[in-house]
PDB file of C-alpha atoms in Angstrom:
ATOM      1  CA  UNK A1136     148.014  53.268 120.055  1.00 51.00           C
ATOM      2  CA  UNK A1137     149.497  56.707 119.484  1.00 54.00           C
ATOM      3  CA  UNK A1138     152.056  55.397 117.027  1.00 64.00           C
ATOM      4  CA  UNK A1139     150.538  52.266 115.542  1.00 81.00           C
ATOM      5  CA  UNK A1140     147.631  50.348 114.181  1.00 93.00           C
ATOM      6  CA  UNK A1141     145.196  48.592 116.445  1.00 97.00           C
ATOM      7  CA  UNK A1142     141.950  48.770 118.350  1.00 98.00           C
ATOM      8  CA  UNK A1143     140.952  50.438 121.609  1.00 97.00           C
ATOM      9  CA  UNK A1144     138.006  48.940 123.484  1.00 97.00           C
ATOM     10  CA  UNK A1145     136.598  51.329 126.078  1.00 97.00           C
ATOM     11  CA  UNK A1146     134.240  50.040 128.770  1.00 96.00           C
ATOM     12  CA  UNK A1147     133.411  52.500 131.521  1.00 94.00           C
ATOM     13  CA  UNK A1148     129.986  53.910 132.292  1.00 93.00           C
ATOM     14  CA  UNK A1149     129.522  53.745 128.507  1.00 94.00           C
ATOM     15  CA  UNK A1150     131.418  51.867 125.819  1.00 96.00           C
ATOM     16  CA  UNK A1151     132.982  52.250 122.401  1.00 96.00           C
ATOM     17  CA  UNK A1152     135.423  50.549 120.057  1.00 97.00           C
ATOM     18  CA  UNK A1153     137.822  52.528 117.860  1.00 97.00           C
ATOM     19  CA  UNK A1154     140.348  51.053 115.469  1.00 97.00           C
ATOM     20  CA  UNK A1155     143.022  52.454 113.198  1.00 97.00           C
ATOM     21  CA  UNK A1156     145.052  51.110 110.324  1.00 96.00           C
ATOM     22  CA  UNK A1157     147.328  53.596 108.599  1.00 93.00           C
ATOM     23  CA  UNK A1158     145.108  56.645 108.102  1.00 94.00           C
ATOM     24  CA  UNK A1159     141.793  54.766 108.192  1.00 96.00           C
ATOM     25  CA  UNK A1160     139.737  54.912 111.393  1.00 97.00           C
ATOM     26  CA  UNK A1161     136.706  52.763 112.183  1.00 97.00           C
ATOM     27  CA  UNK A1162     134.302  52.970 115.137  1.00 96.00           C
ATOM     28  CA  UNK A1163     131.560  50.834 116.636  1.00 96.00           C
ATOM     29  CA  UNK A1164     129.307  51.573 119.576  1.00 94.00           C
ATOM     30  CA  UNK A1165     129.612  54.743 121.578  1.00 91.00           C
ATOM     31  CA  UNK A1166     126.140  56.015 120.669  1.00 90.00           C
ATOM     32  CA  UNK A1167     125.335  57.107 124.218  1.00 86.00           C
ATOM     33  CA  UNK A1168     123.555  55.317 127.024  1.00 86.00           C
ATOM     34  CA  UNK A1169     120.030  55.662 125.636  1.00 83.00           C
ATOM     35  CA  UNK A1170     120.636  54.174 122.170  1.00 85.00           C
ATOM     36  CA  UNK A1171     123.942  52.380 122.518  1.00 79.00           C
ATOM     37  CA  UNK A1172     126.909  51.890 124.813  1.00 87.00           C
ATOM     38  CA  UNK A1173     126.143  48.171 125.006  1.00 91.00           C
ATOM     39  CA  UNK A1174     128.715  46.496 127.200  1.00 94.00           C
ATOM     40  CA  UNK A1175     129.311  49.570 129.364  1.00 95.00           C
ATOM     41  CA  UNK A1176     128.439  49.957 133.028  1.00 95.00           C
ATOM     42  CA  UNK A1177     125.081  51.623 132.403  1.00 96.00           C
ATOM     43  CA  UNK A1178     124.058  48.800 130.048  1.00 95.00           C
ATOM     44  CA  UNK A1179     125.116  46.097 132.509  1.00 96.00           C
ATOM     45  CA  UNK A1180     123.441  47.772 135.484  1.00 96.00           C
ATOM     46  CA  UNK A1181     120.169  48.428 133.639  1.00 95.00           C
ATOM     47  CA  UNK A1182     120.054  44.802 132.442  1.00 95.00           C
ATOM     48  CA  UNK A1183     120.551  43.646 136.037  1.00 95.00           C
ATOM     49  CA  UNK A1184     117.873  45.983 137.428  1.00 95.00           C
ATOM     50  CA  UNK A1185     115.378  44.893 134.772  1.00 94.00           C
ATOM     51  CA  UNK A1186     116.128  41.232 135.491  1.00 93.00           C
ATOM     52  CA  UNK A1187     115.791  41.800 139.226  1.00 91.00           C
ATOM     53  CA  UNK A1188     112.306  43.311 138.857  1.00 91.00           C
ATOM     54  CA  UNK A1189     111.189  40.771 136.234  1.00 90.00           C
ATOM     55  CA  UNK A1190     112.255  37.845 138.440  1.00 88.00           C
ATOM     56  CA  UNK A1191     110.529  39.412 141.412  1.00 87.00           C
ATOM     57  CA  UNK A1192     107.308  39.920 139.437  1.00 89.00           C
ATOM     58  CA  UNK A1193     107.303  36.426 137.948  1.00 89.00           C
ATOM     59  CA  UNK A1194     108.716  34.286 140.749  1.00 84.00           C
ATOM     60  CA  UNK A1195     109.225  36.575 143.748  1.00 81.00           C
ATOM     61  CA  UNK A1196     112.863  35.630 143.136  1.00 69.00           C
ATOM     62  CA  UNK A1197     116.333  37.262 143.033  1.00 64.00           C
ATOM     63  CA  UNK A1198     115.960  38.520 146.591  1.00 76.00           C
ATOM     64  CA  UNK A1199     119.618  38.066 147.502  1.00 84.00           C
ATOM     65  CA  UNK A1200     120.781  40.252 144.611  1.00 89.00           C
ATOM     66  CA  UNK A1201     117.923  42.673 145.285  1.00 90.00           C
ATOM     67  CA  UNK A1202     119.130  43.065 148.867  1.00 91.00           C
ATOM     68  CA  UNK A1203     122.662  43.846 147.609  1.00 93.00           C
ATOM     69  CA  UNK A1204     121.352  46.498 145.194  1.00 95.00           C
ATOM     70  CA  UNK A1205     119.100  48.117 147.792  1.00 95.00           C
ATOM     71  CA  UNK A1206     121.966  48.127 150.291  1.00 95.00           C
ATOM     72  CA  UNK A1207     124.377  49.673 147.744  1.00 95.00           C
ATOM     73  CA  UNK A1208     121.878  52.480 147.109  1.00 96.00           C
ATOM     74  CA  UNK A1209     120.798  52.870 150.764  1.00 96.00           C
ATOM     75  CA  UNK A1210     117.202  52.079 149.801  1.00 96.00           C
ATOM     76  CA  UNK A1211     114.649  49.836 151.494  1.00 94.00           C
ATOM     77  CA  UNK A1212     111.985  48.851 148.941  1.00 92.00           C
ATOM     78  CA  UNK A1213     111.442  48.211 145.249  1.00 91.00           C
ATOM     79  CA  UNK A1214     109.201  51.304 145.153  1.00 94.00           C
ATOM     80  CA  UNK A1215     112.164  53.390 146.339  1.00 96.00           C
ATOM     81  CA  UNK A1216     114.368  51.657 143.750  1.00 95.00           C
ATOM     82  CA  UNK A1217     111.950  52.522 140.942  1.00 93.00           C
ATOM     83  CA  UNK A1218     111.751  56.156 142.079  1.00 96.00           C
ATOM     84  CA  UNK A1219     115.569  56.280 142.258  1.00 96.00           C
ATOM     85  CA  UNK A1220     115.921  54.799 138.744  1.00 94.00           C
ATOM     86  CA  UNK A1221     113.528  57.374 137.265  1.00 94.00           C
ATOM     87  CA  UNK A1222     115.816  60.241 138.260  1.00 95.00           C
ATOM     88  CA  UNK A1223     119.256  58.570 138.289  1.00 96.00           C
ATOM     89  CA  UNK A1224     121.723  59.718 135.649  1.00 94.00           C
ATOM     90  CA  UNK A1225     124.029  57.528 133.567  1.00 94.00           C
ATOM     91  CA  UNK A1226     126.860  57.594 136.115  1.00 94.00           C
ATOM     92  CA  UNK A1227     124.618  56.822 139.089  1.00 95.00           C
ATOM     93  CA  UNK A1228     123.189  53.766 137.325  1.00 96.00           C
ATOM     94  CA  UNK A1229     126.622  52.632 136.130  1.00 95.00           C
ATOM     95  CA  UNK A1230     127.889  52.742 139.722  1.00 94.00           C
ATOM     96  CA  UNK A1231     125.904  49.533 140.338  1.00 96.00           C
ATOM     97  CA  UNK A1232     128.157  47.552 137.977  1.00 95.00           C
ATOM     98  CA  UNK A1233     130.525  46.404 140.767  1.00 93.00           C
ATOM     99  CA  UNK A1234     127.481  44.917 142.561  1.00 95.00           C
ATOM    100  CA  UNK A1235     126.652  42.928 139.399  1.00 95.00           C
ATOM    101  CA  UNK A1236     130.280  41.812 138.981  1.00 94.00           C
ATOM    102  CA  UNK A1237     130.503  40.765 142.636  1.00 93.00           C
ATOM    103  CA  UNK A1238     127.323  38.695 142.366  1.00 94.00           C
ATOM    104  CA  UNK A1239     128.616  37.058 139.169  1.00 94.00           C
ATOM    105  CA  UNK A1240     131.973  36.315 140.802  1.00 93.00           C
ATOM    106  CA  UNK A1241     130.135  34.643 143.704  1.00 93.00           C
ATOM    107  CA  UNK A1242     128.285  32.266 141.411  1.00 93.00           C
ATOM    108  CA  UNK A1243     125.075  34.116 140.537  1.00 92.00           C
ATOM    109  CA  UNK A1244     124.392  32.545 137.127  1.00 92.00           C
ATOM    110  CA  UNK A1245     121.936  35.221 135.968  1.00 92.00           C
ATOM    111  CA  UNK A1246     124.395  38.014 136.756  1.00 94.00           C
ATOM    112  CA  UNK A1247     127.150  36.058 134.989  1.00 96.00           C
ATOM    113  CA  UNK A1248     124.891  35.914 131.911  1.00 96.00           C
ATOM    114  CA  UNK A1249     124.634  39.708 131.976  1.00 96.00           C
ATOM    115  CA  UNK A1250     128.431  40.024 132.260  1.00 96.00           C
ATOM    116  CA  UNK A1251     128.861  37.574 129.369  1.00 96.00           C
ATOM    117  CA  UNK A1252     126.319  39.451 127.250  1.00 96.00           C
ATOM    118  CA  UNK A1253     128.190  42.724 127.752  1.00 96.00           C
ATOM    119  CA  UNK A1254     131.472  41.054 126.793  1.00 96.00           C
ATOM    120  CA  UNK A1255     129.805  39.395 123.782  1.00 96.00           C
ATOM    121  CA  UNK A1256     128.552  42.715 122.402  1.00 95.00           C
ATOM    122  CA  UNK A1257     131.943  44.397 122.853  1.00 96.00           C
ATOM    123  CA  UNK A1258     133.608  41.441 121.107  1.00 97.00           C
ATOM    124  CA  UNK A1259     131.164  41.733 118.209  1.00 96.00           C
ATOM    125  CA  UNK A1260     132.025  45.410 117.838  1.00 97.00           C
ATOM    126  CA  UNK A1261     135.750  44.664 118.113  1.00 97.00           C
ATOM    127  CA  UNK A1262     135.514  41.947 115.463  1.00 97.00           C
ATOM    128  CA  UNK A1263     133.545  44.267 113.144  1.00 97.00           C
ATOM    129  CA  UNK A1264     136.157  47.019 113.465  1.00 98.00           C
ATOM    130  CA  UNK A1265     139.004  44.525 112.916  1.00 97.00           C
ATOM    131  CA  UNK A1266     137.231  43.158 109.845  1.00 97.00           C
ATOM    132  CA  UNK A1267     136.607  46.602 108.301  1.00 97.00           C
ATOM    133  CA  UNK A1268     140.279  47.468 108.827  1.00 97.00           C
ATOM    134  CA  UNK A1269     141.463  44.044 107.578  1.00 96.00           C
ATOM    135  CA  UNK A1270     143.371  43.418 110.832  1.00 94.00           C
ATOM    136  CA  UNK A1271     143.844  39.660 111.284  1.00 89.00           C
ATOM    137  CA  UNK A1272     146.047  39.854 114.392  1.00 94.00           C
ATOM    138  CA  UNK A1273     145.181  43.244 115.853  1.00 96.00           C
ATOM    139  CA  UNK A1274     146.761  44.812 118.884  1.00 97.00           C
ATOM    140  CA  UNK A1275     143.837  45.480 121.203  1.00 97.00           C
ATOM    141  CA  UNK A1276     144.057  47.779 124.213  1.00 96.00           C
ATOM    142  CA  UNK A1277     141.343  47.599 126.873  1.00 96.00           C
ATOM    143  CA  UNK A1278     140.587  50.850 128.686  1.00 95.00           C
ATOM    144  CA  UNK A1279     137.923  52.029 131.107  1.00 94.00           C
ATOM    145  CA  UNK A1280     136.868  51.154 134.606  1.00 92.00           C
ATOM    146  CA  UNK A1281     135.164  47.850 133.791  1.00 94.00           C
ATOM    147  CA  UNK A1282     138.444  46.400 132.572  1.00 94.00           C
ATOM    148  CA  UNK A1283     140.438  47.723 135.536  1.00 82.00           C
ATOM    149  CA  UNK A1284     138.453  47.167 138.698  1.00 59.00           C
ATOM    150  CA  UNK A1285     136.995  43.770 137.972  1.00 52.00           C
ATOM    151  CA  UNK A1286     138.977  41.144 136.150  1.00 81.00           C
ATOM    152  CA  UNK A1287     135.831  39.030 135.668  1.00 92.00           C
ATOM    153  CA  UNK A1288     134.895  41.318 132.754  1.00 95.00           C
ATOM    154  CA  UNK A1289     138.373  41.286 131.248  1.00 94.00           C
ATOM    155  CA  UNK A1290     138.418  37.476 131.393  1.00 94.00           C
ATOM    156  CA  UNK A1291     134.953  37.210 129.826  1.00 95.00           C
ATOM    157  CA  UNK A1292     135.993  39.571 127.011  1.00 96.00           C
ATOM    158  CA  UNK A1293     139.301  37.802 126.319  1.00 95.00           C
ATOM    159  CA  UNK A1294     137.654  34.366 126.358  1.00 95.00           C
ATOM    160  CA  UNK A1295     135.037  35.422 123.802  1.00 95.00           C
ATOM    161  CA  UNK A1296     137.484  37.318 121.595  1.00 96.00           C
ATOM    162  CA  UNK A1297     139.852  34.335 121.387  1.00 95.00           C
ATOM    163  CA  UNK A1298     137.184  32.322 119.540  1.00 94.00           C
ATOM    164  CA  UNK A1299     136.899  34.674 116.547  1.00 89.00           C
ATOM    165  CA  UNK A1300     140.161  36.625 116.694  1.00 94.00           C
ATOM    166  CA  UNK A1301     142.580  34.014 118.079  1.00 94.00           C
ATOM    167  CA  UNK A1302     145.696  35.948 116.992  1.00 95.00           C
ATOM    168  CA  UNK A1303     144.677  39.225 118.636  1.00 96.00           C
ATOM    169  CA  UNK A1304     147.160  40.596 121.185  1.00 96.00           C
ATOM    170  CA  UNK A1305     145.151  41.989 124.070  1.00 95.00           C
ATOM    171  CA  UNK A1306     146.560  44.274 126.762  1.00 92.00           C
ATOM    172  CA  UNK A1307     144.944  46.366 129.475  1.00 91.00           C
ATOM    173  CA  UNK A1308     145.902  50.023 129.565  1.00 84.00           C
TER     174      UNK A1308
END
């Protein structure tokens, strides 16, 4: 968007939405992984890890996804997972996002809900920025690893955005 108006939606380990119209710039999200970055890889991975442990505690469930996570991290037990999570940095946690996306793509409904929730939040931010800039048919560019590696996220975002911003023109960087 170097030479025009529009919105950039960034979803990598974190997330942010930045829009411009003429000289006015608006932002949403991008507050860092502790307080914000909803819809980024850290957010998605943390939601999945919390769900995994909650389902295990309540129903001794989610063992298939748990096995995938433990395998991806070369760990053997939930105790090891908890110890890992206590010292893991933002990037290390976000690296689990492909495991979540893969599970969602293979029909895991709970992981698909997490993917949809991330896309929903980013759409909300995008719509807020478009509204503040009075952009009815904004050009929207998607950047960041979550929009490149796994099309499931791009599709979820586009599907949600179409409902409230049907005239938006969305491209992937």
